[in-house]
Amino acid sequence: MNDQSITVRGKDRYKSGVMEYKKMGYWEPSYQPKDTDVIALFRVTPQDGVDPTEACAAVAGESSTATWTVVWTDRLTAAEKYRAKCYRVEPVPGSPGSYFAYIAYDLDLFEPGSIANLTASIIGNVFGFKPLKALRLEDMRLPVAYVKTFQGPATGIVVERERLDKFGRPLLGATVKPKLGLSGRNYGRVVYEALKGGLDFTKDDENINSQPFMHWRERFLYCMEAVNKAQAGTGEIKGTYLNVTAATMEDMYERAEFAKELGSNIIMIDLVIGYTAIQSMAKWARRNDMILHLHRAGHSTYTRQRSHGVSFRVIAKWMRLAGVDHIHAGTVVGKLEGDPNTTRGYYDICREDFNPMRLEHGVFFDQHWASLNKLMPVASGGIHAGQMHQLLDLLGEDVVLQFGGGTIGHPRGIAAGATANRVALEAMILARNEGRDYVHEGPEILAKAAQTCTPLREALEIWKDVTFNYESTDTPDFVPTVTPAA
Amino acid sequence: MRVTQGCFSFLPDLTDEQITAQIQYCLEKGWAVNIEFTDDPHPRNTYWEMWGLPMFDLRDAAGIMRELSECRKIYGERYIRISAFDSSHGWESIRLSFIVNRPQNEPGFRLDRQETVGRNQRYSTRSYAAERPEGERYS
C-alpha cells in the first residue's frame, strides 16, 4: 500500500470545506505507536470505488476527533495528539476487497477504567459509516498504563480455586434444564441432585430471571437449600450461579445482596446488561467476596460473522478489564460456534499474564496484563463425558466444563449423570499426570474407568455418536484451511 | 459417606504406585509437595496439620512416599492429603491436592438449619467426627 504521509500541514490544513481523511492527519504511515497507545486492528471493507487508504483513514478519523468537514476549533486543541493515526493498511489474505487497518490512539482519548468510554469511541459511530460496506474490530492492544486503571476479575482463577478448595482439574458444572418453566422447588431438586452426584457448580440459564413460573426469591431460597445439603452430603464446597440479571441496577443489587445473605459464593450476570452494569457488578463482587460469572448472551449477534462486528477476542479482553471471573469462551467440540485455533486465542487472553502475537490463533498483538487477575473460561453447550480427553487437551485445566444435557439427560438420573462426568474427568487427569498419551488413549481410559462406574458406562453408551462437525464461520485469517473440530 | 474433597475422590482409592506417579508429576513441574492430615474434614477447615514442611528440594517421589508411610503409621485413622505448591509468579498457590488416606468409617456432616426472617434459613455444617475432642475422633 502507499507509505507516504500526504497530510496537509500549516494553515492549508484548516481551510474551510471538505478534505479527505487521509490528508487530515488520520493516515500517518511513518507513525511509530507509543508504548502507551491503545491500538485497534480493524477489518475494513470499503464500498466499491472507495480508496482503501482513505477508508482506513476515515475509520481512524471517525473513531477519534474527525467530523465530515474541516472545523477551525481543532486549532484550539493539541489536535495532532488527539487524532487517531492509521499507520498500516494491508490486504486481508484470501479476502479480496477487505483490508486490515492498524490504528493507534493516544491514551488521553480515554477515561481511565471505563469500558463504556473506550467502546463509545472504538465501536461508536464509525460502524455505521456509509463509505464502508462492513467493518470489524479484530483485536486491540491495551497498554499496561491503561490496563492498570481497571480492577480486573473480582476474584480470579487462583483465589477462586482457593475459596472452593479445588485444585488440579477443571471445575464441573451444569446448567439447569429445562431452562424455562420449572418451579423453584423443582428447580432446586435439579441443583441438589447434580451437586450431590459430583458437580462443583450448577448454573441458571441466561434467561432465567424472575418469571411467572418462578420468581427470583423462590429460586434463590431453594437453590441455597440444595447447595448446603449437597455440601453437607459430600464434605465438598459447592455453588450455584444465581443469575441476578434484571431490569435495573437497583434490582440487580437487591438480588445480589439476597444471594450474599443466603451464603452463596457465586452470582451471575448476562452480557446483555451492558458494560457499565458489568463493571458495577464486578466492583460489588470484589467488595462482597463473590465470584462473578458472565454468560455471554447476545454476543453472537456481532461476533460470529467475519466481515462485520467485533471479534469475541476483543470482548474477552474487555471483560477481563471489566472484572468478571467466568466467561463462556467456547467448547470447540460442542454445539456452538468455535474453531479450535480461534478458541485457543480466547482462552489465552483469559488465562495468561502475557499473550504473544500469534496470528494462527487470531491474536494480532503482544498483550501484557500486568498481573491483572486471570479469568476462568467456561465451556458450555453440547458436550458430554465421552469427549473428556478432547476437552482436556483443547481447553486445559483452568476451565469450567458445563455439561447441562450431558448431566440431566442421563438415563439413570441427574446424580448419575454428574457422577459419570466427575469420574470421567478424574480418570483423565490421573492418566494425564501419569504421563499417558491420554488424547489417543482417551476412549480406553474412559472404558477402564467405566468398569467401576456404571453411570459412566451408561453415559458413554448413550452419547457415543454425538458430535457437532460443522465448518466454523470465524477462523483465523492466517491459517490456510479450516481446522476440523476434533 | 465418602468425603469427596481433592482431585481423585471419585476414583477407587489410589494405590501407592498411583500416588507415586502423581507425586512424580508434581516434582517434574517443580512444585513443592506437602503432606497434611486432619481429623476434621469440614469443607471450610482449610488448615490441616502439616507433616513437616513442604519438601522443597526433593526430586524423587520415593522420599515423599517414605514420609507418607511414616505419617500413616501415626495418623492412619485420619485424613491425609498430598498438596503441591507452585511458587511461580501469577500462581503462588496449590496446583494439585488429593486425599491419600481416610478413616475406615467416615461419619460425615450434619446440616443445621436455623429459621430466620421470612423464609430464610441460616445453614451450618458440622462434622460428626469433630463432636469429640481432637485426636479422639476416629479411635
XYZ file of C-alpha atoms in Angstrom:
625
model
C 0.000 0.000 0.000
C 1.107 3.623 -0.249
C 3.500 4.503 2.503
C 3.905 8.248 2.243
C 2.216 10.693 4.539
C 0.062 13.076 2.495
C -1.116 15.077 5.453
C -1.697 18.698 4.610
C 0.202 20.910 7.011
C 0.156 24.533 8.050
C -2.812 26.839 7.551
C -3.994 24.969 4.417
C -4.983 22.130 6.692
C -7.684 24.259 8.264
C -9.204 25.865 5.161
C -12.994 25.546 5.389
C -14.559 22.748 3.383
C -14.281 19.016 2.951
C -10.897 17.314 2.884
C -10.009 13.641 2.521
C -9.391 11.934 5.864
C -6.013 10.713 4.646
C -4.952 14.307 4.140
C -6.241 15.467 7.520
C -3.663 13.528 9.531
C -5.509 10.255 10.085
C -3.134 8.355 7.777
C 0.429 8.501 9.081
C 2.353 5.536 7.654
C 5.585 6.539 9.379
C 3.974 6.827 12.826
C 5.597 4.603 15.457
C 2.976 3.631 18.046
C 3.990 4.611 21.562
C 4.033 2.026 24.382
C 1.138 3.904 25.923
C -1.042 3.982 22.803
C -4.182 1.921 22.512
C -4.002 0.081 19.182
C -7.019 -1.264 17.324
C -6.977 -3.570 14.358
C -9.994 -3.258 12.083
C -11.041 -5.337 9.107
C -12.277 -2.674 6.688
C -14.394 -3.451 3.611
C -14.793 -0.201 1.650
C -17.688 0.416 -0.715
C -16.826 -0.191 -4.367
C -14.672 2.621 -5.704
C -13.550 3.902 -2.305
C -9.775 4.075 -1.939
C -8.737 1.608 0.815
C -6.305 4.020 2.436
C -8.956 6.708 2.551
C -11.447 4.243 4.035
C -8.992 3.210 6.756
C -8.070 6.828 7.488
C -11.772 7.556 7.802
C -12.117 4.797 10.394
C -9.309 6.420 12.383
C -10.949 9.810 11.983
C -14.499 8.799 12.832
C -13.376 6.816 15.881
C -11.447 9.786 17.234
C -11.644 13.508 16.516
C -12.939 13.896 12.965
C -16.190 15.089 11.587
C -17.158 15.247 7.894
C -15.755 18.714 7.286
C -12.833 20.778 8.471
C -13.538 22.716 11.678
C -11.469 25.666 12.840
C -11.984 24.727 16.505
C -9.387 21.969 16.016
C -6.864 24.789 16.226
C -7.795 25.425 19.852
C -6.533 21.951 20.781
C -3.443 19.793 20.570
C -5.267 18.238 17.637
C -2.366 16.196 16.307
C -2.112 14.300 19.578
C -5.827 13.515 19.698
C -6.110 12.322 16.107
C -6.103 8.539 15.878
C -3.464 7.546 13.387
C -3.859 4.757 10.904
C -0.252 3.661 10.418
C -0.589 0.438 8.466
C -3.026 -0.893 5.871
C -2.705 -4.316 4.309
C -4.996 -6.572 2.269
C -6.651 -9.396 4.220
C -5.167 -12.678 2.949
C -7.654 -14.593 0.800
C -10.323 -11.931 1.150
C -10.313 -9.541 -1.830
C -11.746 -6.122 -1.112
C -11.005 -6.218 2.637
C -8.096 -4.559 4.424
C -6.556 -4.693 7.859
C -6.155 -1.209 9.288
C -3.871 -0.688 12.288
C -4.871 2.422 14.181
C -3.142 3.979 17.190
C -4.980 6.104 19.768
C -3.328 8.330 22.329
C -4.076 7.270 25.901
C -5.539 10.685 26.704
C -8.512 9.900 24.475
C -9.898 7.507 27.069
C -11.317 7.862 30.542
C -9.418 5.602 32.945
C -11.209 2.412 33.938
C -14.255 2.795 31.710
C -15.181 0.195 29.095
C -18.169 2.335 28.156
C -15.895 5.217 27.247
C -13.435 3.047 25.334
C -16.177 1.402 23.296
C -18.064 4.626 22.604
C -15.029 5.701 20.589
C -13.771 2.475 19.109
C -17.111 0.921 18.147
C -19.208 4.095 18.121
C -20.500 5.979 15.068
C -17.788 4.531 12.889
C -19.609 1.222 12.440
C -22.400 2.934 10.544
C -20.142 4.992 8.302
C -21.600 4.969 4.763
C -18.394 4.645 2.671
C -17.799 1.241 4.303
C -19.669 -1.912 3.355
C -18.588 -3.609 6.536
C -16.259 -3.125 9.470
C -14.997 -5.489 12.110
C -12.890 -4.840 15.181
C -10.491 -7.787 15.150
C -8.163 -7.153 18.053
C -6.826 -4.484 20.394
C -3.513 -3.844 22.115
C -4.244 -2.354 25.524
C -1.197 -0.631 27.008
C -0.202 -1.528 30.565
C -0.784 2.087 31.571
C -4.428 1.621 30.610
C -4.819 -1.943 31.923
C -3.726 -0.676 35.331
C -6.730 1.653 35.527
C -9.080 -1.351 35.747
C -9.922 -3.543 38.724
C -9.884 -6.757 36.693
C -11.584 -10.006 37.704
C -13.158 -9.650 41.136
C -11.754 -12.980 42.327
C -9.507 -14.505 39.666
C -8.700 -18.128 38.935
C -6.242 -18.686 41.784
C -8.386 -17.214 44.556
C -11.489 -18.900 43.176
C -9.710 -22.241 43.434
C -8.514 -21.433 46.955
C -12.015 -20.484 48.067
C -13.530 -23.582 46.540
C -10.637 -25.800 47.704
C -10.427 -27.398 44.246
C -7.088 -27.796 42.514
C -5.581 -29.685 39.617
C -8.629 -30.334 37.496
C -11.246 -28.411 35.513
C -14.319 -27.498 37.526
C -17.568 -29.193 36.600
C -20.896 -27.523 36.160
C -24.310 -27.973 34.622
C -26.985 -25.598 33.509
C -30.382 -26.449 34.956
C -32.741 -27.706 32.259
C -35.409 -27.132 31.084
C -34.214 -23.564 31.200
C -37.740 -22.201 31.496
C -40.798 -23.462 33.335
C -39.543 -25.196 36.485
C -40.939 -24.007 39.800
C -38.452 -23.007 42.484
C -38.965 -26.257 44.340
C -38.438 -28.413 41.252
C -35.505 -26.299 40.150
C -33.726 -26.833 43.469
C -34.168 -30.584 43.027
C -32.054 -30.474 39.875
C -29.407 -28.420 41.680
C -29.284 -30.821 44.624
C -29.045 -33.966 42.517
C -26.331 -32.546 40.268
C -24.176 -31.259 43.133
C -24.650 -34.349 45.286
C -23.721 -36.505 42.286
C -20.340 -34.804 41.939
C -20.552 -31.473 40.164
C -18.951 -28.383 41.677
C -21.438 -25.903 40.277
C -24.861 -25.631 38.800
C -25.972 -22.656 36.801
C -29.033 -20.606 35.997
C -29.500 -20.123 32.311
C -29.191 -16.686 30.765
C -32.912 -16.095 30.502
C -33.848 -17.295 33.987
C -34.519 -14.062 35.860
C -37.906 -13.679 37.541
C -40.822 -15.042 35.573
C -44.399 -16.057 36.396
C -43.436 -19.724 36.857
C -40.586 -18.903 39.269
C -39.838 -15.607 40.906
C -36.230 -14.970 41.765
C -36.510 -15.259 45.548
C -38.076 -18.704 45.254
C -35.190 -19.835 43.103
C -32.539 -18.391 45.400
C -34.058 -19.941 48.544
C -34.491 -23.425 47.107
C -31.110 -23.345 45.371
C -29.300 -22.496 48.585
C -31.083 -25.309 50.429
C -29.821 -27.588 47.656
C -26.260 -26.227 47.799
C -25.974 -26.555 51.563
C -27.479 -30.007 51.632
C -25.154 -31.221 48.883
C -22.197 -29.649 50.665
C -23.019 -31.485 53.886
C -23.599 -34.708 51.951
C -20.193 -34.675 50.273
C -17.929 -32.594 52.526
C -17.050 -30.506 49.471
C -17.659 -26.851 48.649
C -20.488 -26.444 46.157
C -22.001 -23.471 44.409
C -24.775 -22.415 42.105
C -24.615 -19.361 39.850
C -27.609 -17.298 40.863
C -28.478 -15.100 37.902
C -29.067 -11.572 39.203
C -29.698 -10.086 35.746
C -32.647 -7.703 35.993
C -34.163 -4.606 34.510
C -32.357 -2.042 36.662
C -29.173 -1.764 38.699
C -31.286 -1.394 41.832
C -32.957 -4.743 41.116
C -29.613 -6.387 40.444
C -28.077 -5.083 43.644
C -31.121 -6.278 45.591
C -30.802 -9.766 44.140
C -27.037 -9.864 44.667
C -27.465 -8.779 48.293
C -30.006 -11.540 48.866
C -27.638 -14.104 47.308
C -24.952 -12.909 49.720
C -27.290 -13.042 52.692
C -28.111 -16.650 51.817
C -24.412 -17.531 51.728
C -23.984 -18.088 48.009
C -20.368 -17.996 46.846
C -21.189 -17.043 43.246
C -23.641 -14.934 41.275
C -24.088 -14.457 37.581
C -24.927 -11.766 35.056
C -25.611 -11.694 31.331
C -23.564 -9.754 28.785
C -26.743 -8.001 27.634
C -26.864 -5.906 30.830
C -24.177 -3.715 29.284
C -20.611 -2.732 30.052
C -21.330 -0.236 32.797
C -23.607 -2.621 34.641
C -20.990 -5.355 34.318
C -18.317 -3.101 35.819
C -20.656 -2.131 38.646
C -21.366 -5.760 39.456
C -17.645 -6.600 39.293
C -16.945 -3.933 41.909
C -19.825 -5.219 44.017
C -18.450 -8.758 43.711
C -14.962 -7.665 44.832
C -16.438 -5.881 47.852
C -18.587 -8.848 48.811
C -16.251 -11.845 48.306
C -18.408 -13.094 45.476
C -17.331 -14.932 42.332
C -18.913 -13.296 39.275
C -19.998 -15.461 36.361
C -20.722 -13.863 32.997
C -22.953 -15.552 30.445
C -22.169 -14.091 27.008
C -25.820 -13.884 25.957
C -26.138 -11.888 22.753
C -22.509 -11.875 21.642
C -23.073 -13.950 18.501
C -25.147 -11.137 17.008
C -21.895 -9.236 16.490
C -19.017 -11.693 16.940
C -19.843 -14.528 14.597
C -19.525 -13.164 11.067
C -16.018 -12.352 9.992
C -16.899 -9.344 7.859
C -18.700 -7.128 10.371
C -18.918 -6.611 14.106
C -16.496 -7.214 16.964
C -14.381 -10.330 17.403
C -15.025 -12.265 20.597
C -11.307 -11.956 21.408
C -11.893 -8.244 21.886
C -14.957 -8.888 24.038
C -12.846 -11.269 26.139
C -10.222 -8.548 26.636
C -12.847 -6.012 27.635
C -14.434 -8.452 30.069
C -11.090 -9.203 31.715
C -10.665 -5.483 32.244
C -14.289 -5.073 33.334
C -13.741 -7.623 36.081
C -15.832 -10.757 35.655
C -14.465 -14.065 36.953
C -16.023 -16.525 34.494
C -16.755 -16.097 30.816
C -18.194 -18.526 28.295
C -15.463 -18.867 25.670
C -16.378 -21.890 23.574
C -16.060 -25.655 23.636
C -14.643 -26.396 20.180
C -16.319 -29.824 20.182
C -19.766 -28.772 21.403
C -22.834 -27.409 19.677
C -21.850 -23.724 19.429
C -19.504 -21.883 17.054
C -15.821 -22.381 17.834
C -12.831 -23.001 15.610
C -10.063 -24.675 17.688
C -7.350 -22.130 16.889
C -9.553 -19.094 17.357
C -10.885 -20.531 20.609
C -7.348 -21.166 21.801
C -6.702 -17.460 21.314
C -9.695 -16.571 23.517
C -8.574 -18.942 26.258
C -5.065 -17.477 26.243
C -6.495 -13.977 26.561
C -8.469 -15.071 29.616
C -5.768 -17.010 31.408
C -2.258 -15.783 30.590
C -0.354 -12.840 32.030
C 1.255 -12.222 28.657
C -0.148 -13.043 25.220
C 2.472 -13.064 22.475
C 1.295 -12.226 18.964
C 0.041 -15.463 17.411
C -1.607 -14.876 14.062
C -2.539 -18.536 13.735
C -4.744 -18.098 16.819
C -6.073 -14.756 15.641
C -4.002 -12.864 18.235
C -2.518 -9.833 16.438
C -0.639 -8.094 19.258
C 1.594 -8.793 22.192
C -0.552 -8.079 25.231
C 0.770 -7.608 28.759
C -1.836 -7.994 31.501
C 0.333 -6.565 34.279
C -0.763 -9.190 36.847
C -4.444 -8.450 36.354
C -6.364 -11.435 37.751
C -6.983 -14.341 35.444
C -10.421 -15.011 34.078
C -11.816 -18.568 34.132
C -13.158 -19.618 30.734
C -16.320 -21.702 30.696
C -17.034 -24.382 28.095
C -20.733 -24.965 27.760
C -23.098 -26.308 25.135
C -23.420 -29.810 23.727
C -20.507 -31.527 25.488
C -20.535 -34.914 27.236
C -18.344 -37.314 29.231
C -17.180 -39.224 26.151
C -15.279 -36.153 24.950
C -13.312 -35.702 28.171
C -9.880 -36.379 26.647
C -10.532 -33.901 23.817
C -11.851 -31.255 26.200
C -8.832 -31.549 28.477
C -6.454 -31.412 25.514
C -8.125 -28.450 23.801
C -9.143 -26.393 26.823
C -6.633 -27.307 29.542
C -7.119 -27.437 33.283
C -8.317 -23.963 34.286
C -11.773 -24.088 32.792
C -15.309 -24.847 33.921
C -16.757 -27.709 31.882
C -20.508 -27.376 31.824
C -22.475 -30.461 30.976
C -26.172 -29.493 31.031
C -27.893 -32.062 28.857
C -24.878 -34.288 29.471
C -25.782 -34.423 33.171
C -29.525 -34.029 33.336
C -30.215 -36.247 30.331
C -28.560 -39.304 31.889
C -30.899 -42.339 31.725
C -30.496 -43.073 35.454
C -30.989 -39.535 36.632
C -29.181 -36.320 37.315
C -26.929 -37.538 40.123
C -25.812 -40.467 37.967
C -25.066 -38.055 35.125
C -22.997 -35.887 37.436
C -21.072 -38.882 38.770
C -20.328 -40.045 35.221
C -18.815 -36.684 34.346
C -16.774 -36.444 37.533
C -15.375 -39.956 37.239
C -14.514 -39.389 33.571
C -12.713 -36.168 34.478
C -10.748 -37.565 37.422
C -9.738 -40.641 35.435
C -8.474 -38.446 32.604
C -6.476 -36.151 34.907
C -4.970 -39.154 36.671
C -3.916 -40.638 33.324
C -2.544 -37.371 32.009
C -0.446 -36.828 35.138
C 0.845 -40.395 34.865
C 2.295 -39.382 31.517
C -0.075 -41.383 29.344
C -0.945 -40.295 25.808
C -4.448 -39.513 27.033
C -5.608 -37.824 23.832
C -5.199 -41.008 21.827
C -5.893 -43.432 24.628
C -8.897 -41.402 25.842
C -11.603 -43.881 24.882
C -9.695 -46.725 26.590
C -9.116 -44.656 29.720
C -12.829 -43.886 29.899
C -13.798 -47.502 29.248
C -11.496 -48.638 32.049
C -12.943 -46.082 34.472
C -16.430 -47.202 33.468
C -15.669 -50.710 34.689
C -16.058 -49.494 38.274
C -18.673 -46.812 37.486
C -21.974 -47.890 35.966
C -23.230 -44.324 35.374
C -20.169 -43.594 33.227
C -20.695 -46.801 31.265
C -24.264 -45.749 30.535
C -23.276 -42.197 29.591
C -20.612 -43.411 27.161
C -23.112 -45.758 25.569
C -25.963 -43.277 25.114
C -23.909 -40.343 23.757
C -21.221 -42.268 21.901
C -22.183 -40.968 18.446
C -22.904 -37.349 19.319
C -20.664 -34.853 17.530
C -21.230 -31.415 16.042
C -18.998 -31.267 12.997
C -19.786 -28.104 11.111
C -17.435 -25.671 9.476
C -16.644 -22.629 11.610
C -17.541 -19.192 10.314
C -14.908 -17.387 12.384
C -11.473 -18.832 11.640
C -8.067 -17.115 11.750
C -7.028 -15.368 8.528
C -3.534 -16.731 8.660
C -4.386 -20.441 8.606
C -4.883 -21.582 5.022
C -7.647 -24.116 5.653
C -10.458 -24.559 8.123
C -9.287 -26.712 11.025
C -11.551 -29.638 11.882
C -13.166 -29.627 15.322
C -11.785 -32.916 16.598
C -20.421 -41.282 53.359
C -17.250 -40.538 51.421
C -15.698 -37.096 51.632
C -15.100 -36.096 48.008
C -12.578 -33.297 48.509
C -9.424 -33.422 46.431
C -8.736 -34.311 42.858
C -9.347 -38.070 42.802
C -12.018 -38.863 45.403
C -14.457 -40.257 42.854
C -11.986 -42.927 41.779
C -11.239 -46.068 43.804
C -8.610 -45.272 46.489
C -5.262 -44.765 44.775
C -2.601 -47.458 45.168
C 0.852 -46.429 46.362
C 2.071 -46.869 42.814
C -0.576 -44.415 41.557
C 0.234 -41.938 44.332
C 3.930 -42.150 43.432
C 3.143 -41.316 39.802
C 1.136 -38.244 40.798
C 3.891 -37.036 43.125
C 6.476 -37.533 40.392
C 4.321 -35.435 38.059
C 4.314 -32.608 40.626
C 8.059 -32.807 41.207
C 8.776 -32.681 37.496
C 6.717 -29.499 37.333
C 8.952 -28.014 40.013
C 6.244 -27.907 42.661
C 6.907 -28.486 46.365
C 4.967 -31.419 47.756
C 3.466 -31.334 51.212
C 1.730 -33.909 53.402
C -1.119 -32.749 55.651
C -3.513 -34.589 57.952
C -6.667 -33.872 59.926
C -9.450 -35.493 61.845
C -11.898 -32.737 60.963
C -12.695 -32.852 57.241
C -15.120 -29.911 57.379
C -15.138 -28.315 53.916
C -14.055 -24.980 55.407
C -11.277 -26.485 57.507
C -8.534 -25.022 55.348
C -5.515 -25.621 57.546
C -4.862 -29.290 58.046
C -1.869 -30.119 60.232
C 1.407 -30.175 58.341
C 3.613 -33.245 58.395
C 6.790 -31.208 58.437
C 7.450 -28.535 55.865
C 6.736 -28.755 52.153
C 9.556 -30.768 50.638
C 11.042 -28.009 48.516
C 14.226 -29.668 47.398
C 13.169 -33.274 46.906
C 13.306 -34.516 43.334
C 12.369 -38.151 43.863
C 8.870 -39.322 44.755
C 10.276 -42.197 46.791
C 11.380 -39.821 49.550
C 7.886 -38.395 49.857
C 6.366 -41.869 49.844
C 8.611 -42.743 52.800
C 7.311 -39.696 54.657
C 3.752 -40.652 53.772
C 4.283 -44.099 55.136
C 5.642 -42.623 58.409
C 2.645 -40.318 58.606
C 0.242 -43.198 58.013
C 1.838 -45.186 60.849
C 0.828 -42.495 63.307
C -2.249 -40.979 61.677
C -3.597 -43.908 59.657
C -7.076 -43.302 61.050
C -7.193 -39.695 59.865
C -7.492 -37.976 56.538
C -4.149 -37.419 54.851
C -3.729 -35.370 51.694
C -0.915 -34.550 49.328
C -0.729 -30.933 48.152
C 1.675 -29.476 45.605
C 2.652 -25.791 45.730
C 3.679 -23.806 42.685
C 5.737 -20.741 43.566
C 5.753 -19.244 40.071
C 4.589 -15.682 39.659
C 0.907 -15.329 38.985
C 0.018 -18.584 40.716
C 1.816 -18.919 44.068
C -0.688 -21.400 45.379
C -1.662 -25.067 45.289
C -1.684 -26.789 41.894
C -2.826 -30.259 42.874
C -4.339 -31.692 46.026
C -5.703 -35.176 46.663
C -6.601 -37.430 49.565
C -4.314 -40.426 50.065
C -5.659 -41.788 53.326
C -9.038 -41.744 55.034
C -10.529 -43.267 58.205
C -12.354 -46.555 57.778
C -15.596 -45.029 58.906
C -16.446 -41.571 57.643
C -19.402 -40.301 59.672
C -19.947 -37.205 57.553
C -21.680 -33.959 58.379
C -24.870 -32.672 59.902
C -26.642 -29.755 58.269
C -28.200 -27.465 60.865
C -30.912 -25.071 59.807
C -31.891 -22.061 61.787
C -35.121 -20.368 60.762
C -34.665 -16.628 60.488
C -36.617 -13.794 58.916
C -39.082 -14.594 56.183
C -38.373 -17.947 54.633
C -34.683 -17.513 55.066
C -32.571 -20.238 56.698
C -29.139 -19.953 58.267
C -27.187 -23.047 57.389
C -24.390 -24.560 59.376
C -22.419 -27.695 58.517
C -20.994 -29.737 61.403
C -18.559 -32.634 61.241
C -19.904 -35.501 63.339
C -16.303 -36.513 63.896
C -15.473 -33.140 65.429
C -18.019 -33.598 68.202
C -15.299 -35.470 70.086
C -12.049 -33.802 71.100
C -9.253 -33.513 68.581
C -7.219 -36.696 68.394
C -10.029 -38.926 69.735
C -12.317 -38.702 66.779
C -11.631 -41.910 64.965
C -10.453 -44.261 67.692
